[in-house]
């Protein structure tokens, strides 16, 4: 878990929604007014939904519509230069799911599937009902900052006859000494990341995506995660993980001059269909919480190299104070231990390697002996995993103090193409190029 902070949690007031003018066609099924139409009148007036949002649900409008809370009114846009779910703030609920194409399904079936999925994602992210057989699970909710992101695994290209279009950056990750990978919960032809600030909205999207797979693809594995809800803290702050630690402080920021270079494939990059895309490394990292919680506070902080209370480096200052790696105590020992996680993962200790971390915590119950099956659904984004994730993980493999308390149990690497323009579907340049 490199020392690069996940995007900060949002306050409710920081969410806003703008209406693209999209409306759900009247299905004749008694709903009449669309869910999105009831979220506000921005299509006609240009109003941006803020703290009080628009109206409730996609049932017929009451005489006086009840305003959504700011959390429900938050909206991310489906169309754009990059896919959603990469640079947006952390969402409270997440689902990661991988699919394999069924036997006999190829490029034609994959193209039809991505078209269906893109249509579904666009509608749900706008706060509308799913295009087919909507389950009404999210009937009363707004978009709730829903994002849906699609990617292709290494095996997808052979199954669709597109081997020549497979990026070299998608070559399988090397083996690491901390890996204890379950192959059944790793990799996959297709990958979908779903995030939202409402659990029902997130599940609604997961179910809609799974149903739209139809006879073209079947679920290979699926994982559920969570983060702190927006507004749960007095002010925006870096999230904590299940070890109680502020989870890093050095995430690249969109305002950084080299952010796009580190995170996204350039418009002139190769292959051409990956222009403005990114590569996602997905790891299910189990935290050995029983062992971790036996450590004293001082020992925990030495493992990480930062104070547990506020994330400040052990060398002093606040969370964002640069770490002084040369500072020693009265005994002449480094105050930030040589094997501290935060020291090892610094970009300046890894030839500048950096990645945008955007994970979810998870808890999948308890083993028969009471051991919690919990940890981090690690998701990181970079323009090239060989210059982002791989060198950092190799460095961690060689002596990270945290490695005694975590176990990598599943892994995947996916090529996530750039965003779809209006009227296009995600991956169209690959599948129809």
XYZ file of C-alpha atoms in Angstrom:
433
model
C 0.000 0.000 0.000
C 2.261 2.800 -1.246
C 2.366 6.050 0.731
C 0.309 8.008 -1.751
C -2.965 9.248 -0.371
C -6.256 8.247 -1.879
C -8.401 11.100 -3.230
C -9.846 13.041 -0.329
C -13.336 12.419 0.920
C -15.831 15.034 -0.179
C -18.049 17.191 1.944
C -21.705 17.192 0.855
C -21.362 20.827 -0.166
C -18.604 19.984 -2.657
C -20.879 17.782 -4.779
C -22.803 19.338 -7.625
C -24.755 18.107 -10.619
C -25.432 19.603 -14.006
C -28.118 18.366 -16.343
C -27.121 17.344 -19.847
C -30.671 17.651 -21.067
C -31.023 13.866 -21.298
C -34.500 12.607 -20.532
C -35.857 9.105 -20.116
C -38.354 8.333 -22.880
C -41.864 7.726 -21.617
C -42.071 3.952 -21.440
C -45.825 3.922 -21.108
C -45.418 1.908 -17.945
C -47.026 4.413 -15.650
C -43.902 6.285 -14.568
C -44.422 9.171 -16.937
C -41.848 11.651 -15.671
C -38.245 10.439 -15.772
C -36.105 10.070 -12.680
C -33.581 12.506 -14.137
C -36.300 15.012 -15.069
C -37.273 15.161 -11.427
C -33.734 15.934 -10.322
C -34.027 19.511 -11.508
C -34.676 21.808 -14.444
C -31.090 22.306 -15.520
C -31.807 21.195 -19.074
C -34.016 24.226 -19.524
C -32.334 26.751 -17.273
C -28.691 25.698 -16.952
C -29.141 25.395 -13.180
C -26.356 23.521 -11.396
C -27.650 21.281 -8.617
C -25.846 22.008 -5.382
C -26.564 21.500 -1.724
C -30.294 21.004 -2.138
C -30.208 19.186 -5.456
C -33.278 18.485 -7.541
C -36.319 16.338 -6.934
C -36.869 12.835 -5.729
C -36.886 9.544 -7.567
C -38.241 8.610 -10.979
C -41.821 8.106 -9.924
C -44.465 10.596 -11.068
C -43.724 14.007 -9.568
C -45.692 15.024 -6.506
C -47.298 18.447 -6.492
C -44.346 19.783 -4.510
C -41.175 17.761 -5.183
C -39.048 16.907 -2.161
C -35.457 18.104 -2.680
C -32.692 15.529 -2.673
C -29.953 15.918 -0.129
C -26.611 17.093 -1.480
C -25.216 13.556 -1.241
C -27.883 12.187 -3.589
C -27.627 15.080 -6.024
C -23.923 14.619 -6.797
C -23.412 13.645 -10.411
C -20.390 12.537 -12.430
C -20.426 12.745 -16.225
C -20.143 9.625 -18.371
C -18.806 11.272 -21.540
C -15.465 13.014 -21.479
C -11.766 12.864 -22.305
C -11.202 10.197 -19.635
C -13.539 7.589 -18.232
C -15.244 8.433 -14.925
C -14.096 6.784 -11.702
C -10.426 7.761 -11.975
C -10.009 11.343 -10.778
C -13.298 11.771 -8.884
C -13.247 11.855 -5.094
C -13.662 8.668 -3.100
C -17.135 7.202 -2.989
C -18.714 5.528 0.020
C -19.488 2.235 -1.733
C -17.734 0.300 -4.476
C -18.036 -2.895 -6.475
C -15.281 -4.431 -8.594
C -16.342 -7.175 -10.993
C -14.555 -9.113 -13.748
C -16.241 -10.956 -16.602
C -15.080 -13.603 -19.064
C -16.587 -13.824 -22.536
C -18.542 -17.045 -22.981
C -17.372 -19.740 -25.366
C -18.046 -18.679 -28.933
C -18.338 -14.981 -28.147
C -15.846 -12.831 -30.026
C -15.268 -9.324 -31.275
C -18.819 -8.792 -32.555
C -20.408 -9.897 -29.285
C -17.910 -7.866 -27.261
C -18.711 -4.722 -29.256
C -22.446 -5.202 -28.717
C -21.829 -5.773 -25.004
C -19.743 -2.611 -24.570
C -22.398 -0.642 -26.412
C -25.087 -1.949 -24.045
C -22.928 -1.348 -20.997
C -22.084 2.205 -22.078
C -25.743 3.053 -22.641
C -26.635 1.637 -19.242
C -23.808 3.466 -17.484
C -24.693 6.784 -19.096
C -28.322 6.512 -18.011
C -27.612 5.386 -14.461
C -24.951 8.037 -13.908
C -27.520 10.638 -15.019
C -29.949 9.362 -12.394
C -32.216 7.627 -14.888
C -33.628 4.120 -14.879
C -31.768 1.262 -16.554
C -32.769 0.875 -20.215
C -34.138 -2.652 -19.764
C -36.115 -4.224 -16.924
C -35.109 -1.728 -14.259
C -35.316 -3.286 -10.802
C -36.407 -0.069 -8.989
C -33.678 -0.607 -6.377
C -32.530 3.024 -6.748
C -35.995 4.414 -7.478
C -35.980 7.054 -4.747
C -32.345 8.132 -5.049
C -30.428 10.633 -7.092
C -27.242 9.800 -9.025
C -25.240 9.826 -5.763
C -21.966 10.461 -7.634
C -22.227 7.098 -9.400
C -19.337 6.210 -11.701
C -18.954 3.147 -13.940
C -15.555 2.378 -15.484
C -14.672 -0.323 -18.033
C -11.371 -2.071 -18.790
C -9.892 -4.933 -20.825
C -7.723 -7.723 -19.463
C -4.818 -9.476 -21.193
C -6.958 -12.459 -22.223
C -9.608 -10.280 -23.902
C -7.474 -9.707 -26.979
C -6.936 -13.362 -27.847
C -10.638 -14.094 -27.360
C -11.601 -11.335 -29.789
C -8.825 -11.835 -32.372
C -7.262 -8.481 -31.482
C -3.855 -9.700 -30.321
C -2.046 -7.145 -32.492
C -3.862 -4.370 -30.641
C -2.866 -5.597 -27.183
C -0.621 -3.014 -25.466
C 2.787 -4.141 -24.243
C 1.952 -2.338 -20.992
C -0.675 -5.035 -20.439
C 1.910 -7.816 -20.184
C 1.292 -9.903 -17.032
C 2.642 -8.476 -13.804
C 5.747 -10.204 -12.413
C 5.496 -12.487 -9.413
C 6.117 -10.903 -6.015
C 7.220 -12.699 -2.866
C 4.209 -11.422 -0.906
C 1.749 -12.883 -3.432
C -0.569 -15.693 -2.396
C -2.907 -15.215 -5.319
C -6.184 -16.995 -5.865
C -6.315 -17.404 -9.653
C -10.112 -17.721 -9.588
C -10.321 -14.197 -8.159
C -7.675 -12.689 -10.428
C -7.539 -11.277 -13.976
C -10.483 -11.603 -16.394
C -11.402 -10.603 -19.948
C -13.351 -7.520 -18.880
C -13.313 -5.412 -15.716
C -15.929 -3.030 -14.357
C -15.454 -0.618 -11.458
C -18.593 0.834 -9.862
C -18.630 3.517 -7.179
C -21.382 5.621 -5.582
C -22.145 7.484 -2.384
C -25.269 5.384 -1.777
C -25.104 1.604 -1.326
C -28.391 0.951 -3.142
C -27.356 3.100 -6.109
C -24.083 1.169 -6.358
C -25.838 -2.212 -6.121
C -28.432 -1.101 -8.676
C -25.632 -0.367 -11.147
C -23.895 -3.675 -10.400
C -27.089 -5.619 -11.026
C -27.855 -3.710 -14.215
C -24.359 -4.307 -15.613
C -24.526 -8.017 -14.736
C -27.946 -8.400 -16.390
C -26.832 -6.547 -19.529
C -23.970 -9.023 -19.939
C -26.679 -11.388 -21.156
C -25.348 -14.396 -23.015
C -22.084 -12.679 -24.000
C -20.144 -12.785 -20.710
C -20.271 -14.378 -17.283
C -19.025 -13.075 -13.946
C -15.528 -14.373 -13.119
C -15.196 -12.688 -9.722
C -16.762 -9.822 -7.805
C -15.641 -7.835 -4.741
C -17.412 -5.259 -2.568
C -15.787 -2.303 -0.848
C -16.504 0.828 1.123
C -15.054 4.127 2.271
C -16.104 6.758 4.767
C -19.278 8.555 3.675
C -18.896 12.148 2.462
C -19.664 14.529 5.294
C -18.810 12.044 8.064
C -15.861 14.196 9.165
C -15.858 17.856 10.144
C -13.739 18.724 7.116
C -12.342 16.881 4.068
C -9.405 14.700 5.005
C -7.337 11.810 3.732
C -9.177 8.561 4.443
C -8.144 5.998 7.036
C -7.759 2.323 6.258
C -8.818 -0.605 8.434
C -5.517 -0.473 10.304
C -6.577 2.957 11.557
C -3.818 4.700 9.622
C -4.313 7.753 7.460
C -3.693 5.979 4.181
C -0.844 7.960 2.666
C -0.341 11.561 1.797
C 1.480 11.642 -1.516
C -1.136 10.910 -4.159
C -0.513 12.796 -7.404
C -2.995 15.661 -7.756
C -4.695 16.839 -10.967
C -3.152 20.247 -10.304
C 0.377 18.785 -10.532
C 2.174 19.805 -13.716
C 3.065 16.187 -14.531
C -0.218 14.583 -13.398
C -1.530 13.706 -16.870
C 1.883 12.364 -17.935
C 2.009 10.026 -14.931
C -1.600 8.814 -14.990
C -2.897 8.904 -18.581
C -1.678 7.579 -21.920
C -0.962 10.617 -24.131
C -3.140 11.384 -27.128
C -0.193 10.425 -29.320
C 0.494 7.222 -27.403
C 0.450 3.637 -28.614
C -1.725 1.840 -29.351
C -3.883 4.659 -30.689
C -7.093 3.267 -29.162
C -5.620 3.795 -25.674
C -5.252 7.572 -26.153
C -6.256 9.359 -22.936
C -6.715 6.019 -21.209
C -4.971 4.554 -18.172
C -3.915 1.215 -16.702
C -5.531 -0.066 -13.526
C -3.768 -2.480 -11.189
C -6.258 -4.198 -8.879
C -5.076 -6.111 -5.800
C -7.077 -7.676 -2.983
C -4.782 -7.068 -0.021
C -5.788 -8.831 3.173
C -4.758 -7.071 6.372
C -3.698 -9.392 9.191
C -5.528 -7.255 11.712
C -5.159 -9.590 14.698
C -1.369 -9.384 14.383
C -1.394 -5.670 13.648
C -3.575 -4.785 16.614
C -1.194 -6.559 18.996
C 1.468 -3.940 18.239
C 1.838 -0.906 20.449
C 1.032 2.492 18.965
C 4.748 3.282 18.796
C 5.452 0.044 16.915
C 2.618 0.663 14.458
C 3.915 4.137 13.733
C 7.433 2.796 13.174
C 6.103 0.302 10.614
C 4.405 3.067 8.636
C 6.787 5.950 9.345
C 3.938 8.323 10.189
C 1.938 9.268 13.268
C -1.350 7.435 13.536
C -3.254 10.424 14.896
C -2.711 12.819 12.015
C -0.534 11.141 9.376
C 2.408 13.439 10.011
C 5.879 11.985 9.329
C 7.797 10.804 12.382
C 10.396 13.428 11.511
C 7.903 16.102 12.567
C 5.418 18.623 11.232
C 1.932 17.989 9.837
C 0.525 15.475 7.366
C 1.831 17.280 4.304
C 5.203 18.254 5.782
C 8.023 16.784 3.667
C 9.571 13.777 5.368
C 13.102 14.326 6.639
C 14.745 10.995 5.882
C 18.070 12.018 7.435
C 16.750 13.102 10.829
C 18.142 11.002 13.689
C 17.250 10.658 17.359
C 19.551 11.042 20.380
C 20.890 7.535 19.788
C 21.817 8.337 16.202
C 19.045 6.173 14.729
C 16.810 7.385 11.936
C 13.466 8.602 13.323
C 11.846 7.234 10.145
C 13.111 3.623 10.100
C 14.892 2.374 6.989
C 12.175 -0.236 6.398
C 9.225 2.090 7.134
C 6.485 1.819 4.520
C 6.349 5.572 3.927
C 10.107 5.786 3.328
C 10.239 2.888 0.867
C 7.296 4.013 -1.268
C 8.408 7.609 -1.836
C 8.645 8.418 -5.568
C 12.123 9.892 -5.050
C 13.191 6.469 -3.748
C 11.720 4.682 -6.778
C 13.083 6.636 -9.752
C 10.040 8.908 -9.654
C 7.520 6.059 -9.905
C 4.065 7.268 -8.916
C 0.475 6.148 -9.285
C -2.963 7.454 -8.420
C -4.391 5.283 -5.650
C -8.185 5.028 -5.441
C -9.008 1.960 -3.343
C -11.875 0.698 -1.203
C -11.701 -1.095 2.126
C -13.445 -4.460 2.364
C -14.728 -6.859 5.022
C -15.933 -10.297 3.937
C -16.786 -11.755 7.334
C -14.728 -13.903 9.693
C -12.850 -17.178 9.341
C -13.925 -20.101 11.520
C -11.334 -19.106 14.121
C -12.658 -15.555 14.272
C -9.955 -14.003 12.106
C -11.418 -11.091 10.113
C -11.263 -11.386 6.326
C -10.731 -7.683 5.781
C -8.352 -5.309 4.092
C -7.973 -3.172 1.007
C -9.278 -3.464 -2.531
C -6.245 -1.669 -3.906
C -6.853 0.116 -7.218
C -4.130 2.298 -8.700
C -3.934 4.161 -11.990
C -0.909 4.969 -14.133
C 0.117 5.635 -17.721
C 2.357 2.552 -17.644
C 2.388 -0.053 -14.841
C 6.031 -0.857 -15.609
C 6.865 2.709 -14.539
C 4.230 2.969 -11.798
C 3.133 -0.039 -9.785
C 5.856 -2.566 -10.647
C 8.993 -0.733 -9.428
C 7.286 0.311 -6.190
C 6.012 -3.188 -5.458
C 9.448 -4.664 -6.179
C 10.941 -2.254 -3.675
C 8.330 -3.228 -1.085
C 9.111 -6.869 -1.733
C 12.698 -6.317 -0.663
C 12.074 -5.138 2.870
C 8.865 -3.278 3.711
C 8.047 -3.492 7.436
C 4.354 -3.607 6.568
C 4.690 -6.843 4.574
C 4.427 -8.908 7.795
C 0.899 -7.630 8.274
C -0.618 -7.915 4.794
C -1.147 -10.609 2.175
C -1.857 -10.089 -1.550
C -4.627 -12.585 -2.361
C -5.868 -11.537 -5.814
C -4.528 -9.460 -8.686
C -5.497 -8.011 -12.035
C -4.192 -5.581 -14.625
C -6.566 -3.869 -17.041
C -6.272 -1.461 -19.958
C -8.875 1.257 -19.443
C -9.415 3.199 -22.683
C -10.144 6.908 -22.788
C -13.623 8.285 -22.322
C -16.335 7.894 -24.927
C -17.529 10.909 -26.875
C -21.247 11.590 -27.099
C -22.786 8.929 -29.333
C -19.850 6.530 -28.835
C -19.372 3.583 -26.506
C -16.305 2.771 -24.424
C -13.758 0.763 -26.428
C -15.316 1.585 -29.810
C -11.980 2.651 -31.304
C -10.545 -0.766 -30.416
C -13.496 -2.910 -31.405
C -14.411 -1.075 -34.591
C -11.003 0.350 -35.558
